[in-house]
Structures are given as C-alpha cells and as structure tokens.
mmCIF file of C-alpha atoms in Angstrom:
data_model
loop_
_atom_site.group_PDB
_atom_site.id
_atom_site.type_symbol
_atom_site.label_atom_id
_atom_site.label_comp_id
_atom_site.label_asym_id
_atom_site.label_seq_id
_atom_site.Cartn_x
_atom_site.Cartn_y
_atom_site.Cartn_z
ATOM 1 C CA UNK P 1 0.000 0.000 0.000
ATOM 2 C CA UNK P 2 2.817 2.416 0.901
ATOM 3 C CA UNK P 3 4.583 1.627 -2.392
ATOM 4 C CA UNK P 4 1.422 2.254 -4.385
ATOM 5 C CA UNK P 5 0.739 5.515 -2.558
ATOM 6 C CA UNK P 6 4.354 6.632 -3.045
ATOM 7 C CA UNK P 7 4.171 5.759 -6.770
ATOM 8 C CA UNK P 8 0.910 7.702 -7.119
ATOM 9 C CA UNK P 9 2.438 10.775 -5.464
ATOM 10 C CA UNK P 10 5.501 10.611 -7.756
ATOM 11 C CA UNK P 11 3.259 10.183 -10.797
ATOM 12 C CA UNK P 12 1.076 13.120 -9.731
ATOM 13 C CA UNK P 13 4.119 15.358 -9.057
ATOM 14 C CA UNK P 14 5.751 14.616 -12.418
ATOM 15 C CA UNK P 15 2.428 15.117 -14.207
ATOM 16 C CA UNK P 16 1.978 18.524 -12.601
ATOM 17 C CA UNK P 17 5.537 19.487 -13.489
ATOM 18 C CA UNK P 18 4.922 18.722 -17.161
ATOM 19 C CA UNK P 19 1.962 21.127 -17.211
ATOM 20 C CA UNK P 20 3.802 23.892 -15.433
ATOM 21 C CA UNK P 21 5.193 26.344 -17.887
ATOM 22 C CA UNK P 22 8.539 27.859 -17.120
ATOM 23 C CA UNK P 23 9.078 31.307 -18.592
ATOM 24 C CA UNK P 24 12.161 31.444 -20.829
ATOM 25 C CA UNK P 25 15.048 33.505 -19.588
ATOM 26 C CA UNK P 26 14.731 37.057 -20.847
ATOM 27 C CA UNK P 27 17.146 37.924 -23.592
ATOM 28 C CA UNK P 28 19.668 40.671 -23.147
ATOM 29 C CA UNK P 29 19.715 43.869 -25.150
ATOM 30 C CA UNK P 30 23.213 44.335 -26.516
ATOM 31 C CA UNK P 31 24.362 47.459 -28.322
ATOM 32 C CA UNK P 32 25.887 46.990 -31.753
ATOM 33 C CA UNK P 33 28.030 50.077 -32.187
ATOM 34 C CA UNK P 34 28.142 52.306 -35.251
ATOM 35 C CA UNK P 35 31.215 51.547 -37.319
ATOM 36 C CA UNK P 36 31.262 47.804 -36.550
ATOM 37 C CA UNK P 37 32.544 45.947 -39.626
ATOM 38 C CA UNK P 38 30.371 43.421 -41.458
ATOM 39 C CA UNK P 39 32.122 41.158 -43.975
ATOM 40 C CA UNK P 40 29.947 40.241 -46.967
ATOM 41 C CA UNK P 41 30.066 38.484 -50.312
ATOM 42 C CA UNK P 42 27.847 38.882 -53.352
ATOM 43 C CA UNK P 43 25.198 36.153 -53.470
ATOM 44 C CA UNK P 44 24.316 36.549 -57.159
ATOM 45 C CA UNK P 45 25.962 37.546 -60.419
ATOM 46 C CA UNK P 46 25.092 41.083 -61.499
ATOM 47 C CA UNK P 47 25.477 42.049 -65.173
ATOM 48 C CA UNK P 48 25.342 45.745 -66.130
ATOM 49 C CA UNK P 49 23.380 44.918 -69.292
ATOM 50 C CA UNK P 50 20.647 43.182 -67.255
ATOM 51 C CA UNK P 51 20.040 45.572 -64.341
ATOM 52 C CA UNK P 52 18.759 49.079 -63.787
ATOM 53 C CA UNK P 53 19.514 51.709 -61.164
ATOM 54 C CA UNK P 54 17.494 50.855 -58.045
ATOM 55 C CA UNK P 55 17.516 47.069 -58.512
ATOM 56 C CA UNK P 56 18.064 45.102 -55.298
ATOM 57 C CA UNK P 57 21.187 42.952 -54.971
ATOM 58 C CA UNK P 58 21.647 40.178 -52.396
ATOM 59 C CA UNK P 59 24.733 39.618 -50.246
ATOM 60 C CA UNK P 60 25.609 36.999 -47.601
ATOM 61 C CA UNK P 61 27.299 37.732 -44.279
ATOM 62 C CA UNK P 62 30.653 35.881 -44.346
ATOM 63 C CA UNK P 63 31.313 35.641 -40.597
ATOM 64 C CA UNK P 64 29.465 36.191 -37.314
ATOM 65 C CA UNK P 65 29.405 39.708 -35.919
ATOM 66 C CA UNK P 66 29.731 39.369 -32.148
ATOM 67 C CA UNK P 67 29.801 41.610 -29.098
ATOM 68 C CA UNK P 68 31.007 40.124 -25.797
ATOM 69 C CA UNK P 69 30.690 36.627 -27.251
ATOM 70 C CA UNK P 70 27.062 37.109 -28.328
ATOM 71 C CA UNK P 71 26.272 36.725 -32.038
ATOM 72 C CA UNK P 72 24.323 39.782 -33.183
ATOM 73 C CA UNK P 73 24.529 39.221 -36.945
ATOM 74 C CA UNK P 74 24.910 35.567 -37.932
ATOM 75 C CA UNK P 75 27.115 34.270 -40.735
ATOM 76 C CA UNK P 76 24.888 33.351 -43.678
ATOM 77 C CA UNK P 77 22.385 36.129 -42.974
ATOM 78 C CA UNK P 78 21.090 37.998 -45.983
ATOM 79 C CA UNK P 79 22.119 41.595 -46.605
ATOM 80 C CA UNK P 80 20.628 43.774 -49.306
ATOM 81 C CA UNK P 81 22.231 46.335 -51.529
ATOM 82 C CA UNK P 82 21.156 48.447 -54.452
ATOM 83 C CA UNK P 83 22.441 49.228 -57.918
ATOM 84 C CA UNK P 84 23.433 52.893 -57.650
ATOM 85 C CA UNK P 85 24.818 53.438 -61.158
ATOM 86 C CA UNK P 86 24.965 51.404 -64.344
ATOM 87 C CA UNK P 87 26.378 52.018 -67.806
ATOM 88 C CA UNK P 88 25.384 49.375 -70.328
ATOM 89 C CA UNK P 89 27.818 47.999 -72.900
ATOM 90 C CA UNK P 90 27.514 49.093 -76.517
ATOM 91 C CA UNK P 91 29.343 48.600 -79.819
ATOM 92 C CA UNK P 92 29.621 52.288 -80.775
ATOM 93 C CA UNK P 93 30.738 53.774 -77.461
ATOM 94 C CA UNK P 94 33.588 56.230 -77.179
ATOM 95 C CA UNK P 95 36.831 54.999 -75.652
ATOM 96 C CA UNK P 96 35.787 56.403 -72.260
ATOM 97 C CA UNK P 97 32.272 54.924 -72.490
ATOM 98 C CA UNK P 98 33.032 51.580 -70.871
ATOM 99 C CA UNK P 99 30.324 49.581 -69.177
ATOM 100 C CA UNK P 100 30.171 50.207 -65.431
ATOM 101 C CA UNK P 101 28.289 48.866 -62.431
ATOM 102 C CA UNK P 102 28.125 50.463 -58.966
ATOM 103 C CA UNK P 103 26.503 48.597 -56.045
ATOM 104 C CA UNK P 104 26.208 49.714 -52.396
ATOM 105 C CA UNK P 105 25.231 47.557 -49.401
ATOM 106 C CA UNK P 106 22.343 49.026 -47.414
ATOM 107 C CA UNK P 107 20.852 46.640 -44.810
ATOM 108 C CA UNK P 108 21.401 43.336 -43.030
ATOM 109 C CA UNK P 109 19.185 41.331 -40.694
ATOM 110 C CA UNK P 110 20.213 40.907 -37.039
ATOM 111 C CA UNK P 111 19.536 37.738 -35.006
ATOM 112 C CA UNK P 112 16.387 39.319 -33.525
ATOM 113 C CA UNK P 113 14.963 40.003 -37.007
ATOM 114 C CA UNK P 114 15.440 43.749 -37.195
ATOM 115 C CA UNK P 115 17.092 45.370 -40.187
ATOM 116 C CA UNK P 116 20.401 47.073 -39.474
ATOM 117 C CA UNK P 117 21.420 49.944 -41.736
ATOM 118 C CA UNK P 118 24.891 49.671 -43.254
ATOM 119 C CA UNK P 119 27.189 51.927 -45.229
ATOM 120 C CA UNK P 120 29.896 50.767 -47.577
ATOM 121 C CA UNK P 121 32.343 52.020 -50.120
ATOM 122 C CA UNK P 122 30.378 51.145 -53.250
ATOM 123 C CA UNK P 123 31.512 48.113 -55.220
ATOM 124 C CA UNK P 124 32.477 49.435 -58.663
ATOM 125 C CA UNK P 125 33.094 47.088 -61.587
ATOM 126 C CA UNK P 126 34.090 48.139 -65.099
ATOM 127 C CA UNK P 127 33.601 46.166 -68.290
ATOM 128 C CA UNK P 128 36.301 45.260 -70.789
ATOM 129 C CA UNK P 129 36.900 48.283 -73.001
ATOM 130 C CA UNK P 130 39.041 46.755 -75.727
ATOM 131 C CA UNK P 131 38.805 48.351 -79.166
ATOM 132 C CA UNK P 132 36.622 45.806 -80.983
ATOM 133 C CA UNK P 133 34.435 44.410 -78.188
ATOM 134 C CA UNK P 134 32.639 46.321 -75.504
ATOM 135 C CA UNK P 135 31.833 43.805 -72.763
ATOM 136 C CA UNK P 136 29.385 44.427 -69.936
ATOM 137 C CA UNK P 137 30.603 45.015 -66.407
ATOM 138 C CA UNK P 138 29.876 41.903 -64.324
ATOM 139 C CA UNK P 139 30.086 41.510 -60.545
ATOM 140 C CA UNK P 140 30.514 37.796 -59.820
ATOM 141 C CA UNK P 141 29.082 35.621 -57.070
ATOM 142 C CA UNK P 142 31.448 35.596 -54.113
ATOM 143 C CA UNK P 143 32.840 39.088 -54.720
ATOM 144 C CA UNK P 144 33.826 40.359 -51.272
ATOM 145 C CA UNK P 145 32.785 43.691 -49.829
ATOM 146 C CA UNK P 146 32.949 45.205 -46.379
ATOM 147 C CA UNK P 147 30.314 47.407 -44.817
ATOM 148 C CA UNK P 148 29.959 49.212 -41.493
ATOM 149 C CA UNK P 149 26.995 49.541 -39.147
ATOM 150 C CA UNK P 150 25.552 53.012 -39.697
ATOM 151 C CA UNK P 151 24.317 53.810 -36.166
ATOM 152 C CA UNK P 152 24.187 52.274 -32.670
ATOM 153 C CA UNK P 153 21.452 49.615 -32.464
ATOM 154 C CA UNK P 154 20.156 47.627 -29.495
ATOM 155 C CA UNK P 155 19.737 43.959 -30.441
ATOM 156 C CA UNK P 156 17.882 41.329 -28.458
ATOM 157 C CA UNK P 157 20.441 38.512 -28.391
#
C-alpha cells in the first residue's frame, strides 16, 4: 500500500511538473556600435546589361558579428544592396564609355529580425573596353565587400 501511494504521489508530481510552464530567460539587449565591420560576399551575379539603377542585390554575411561573445549578426544572414549606377555595354561607345556597375550595401538582418542599416564604399566594376568588343561590367558571385553599421542599435540577443 505504501509503495502504491508513493508511486501515485511521484506520478502526480511529475504530471503537474509537465503542465507547469517555465518562462524562458529574458534575452539581453546588446548594443551593436556604429562603425562595426560586417564582412559580406555577393550572393548573385550582377550584369550591367541586365540591371537598372534601383535594382536590389543580395549579399551573404561571411562571418558572425559578435559583441562580448554574443552573435548579433549571424554568418549566412542575408544583406541587401542596391544598384546605384549602371552604364550598359555598346558597340559604338567612345573609348571612355566603358560599361560600369556600382553597387552599395544598405541593410542586413540581425539575429532578432530587425534590419540594421549599413554603409559601404560602393563596389564598382568596369567592363572590358578593348577596341573591338565592348563587354558588360559583371560583378561575380562571391565578390567580397565590407560594410559598417551606420548607427548604434540595441539587439535582443
């Protein structure tokens, strides 16, 4: 009888524990400082003859951005940029009329889902300007670019 009663109490206690919800530990707000470097690479090929000014371009974060050991921007996160200038290739261009492509990184997503504004030296690619062929400027997948966080941001990590 004592064993059965003891077993019933244990069963009842474990059953109650499974229905008790434990609140998750609150996350910490960590400040990502303006000027923090973010290493990126182009996630798609961009051809000057196939894009227009204002088109969105996708980048990948190459390595974790951390503060005090906490990842605030994870490697593999998507960053977005924009085509800022484009000169298409042509067969009758002047010698100085080479194809050109200018892309700037603008935002990246933090681990808490918010968009972080970035600034970068624009990626500028020129086409081949040889005498007989005028080839389009092409930015290839994997092209590396560095950007910096534009302003201090509090991230829930």
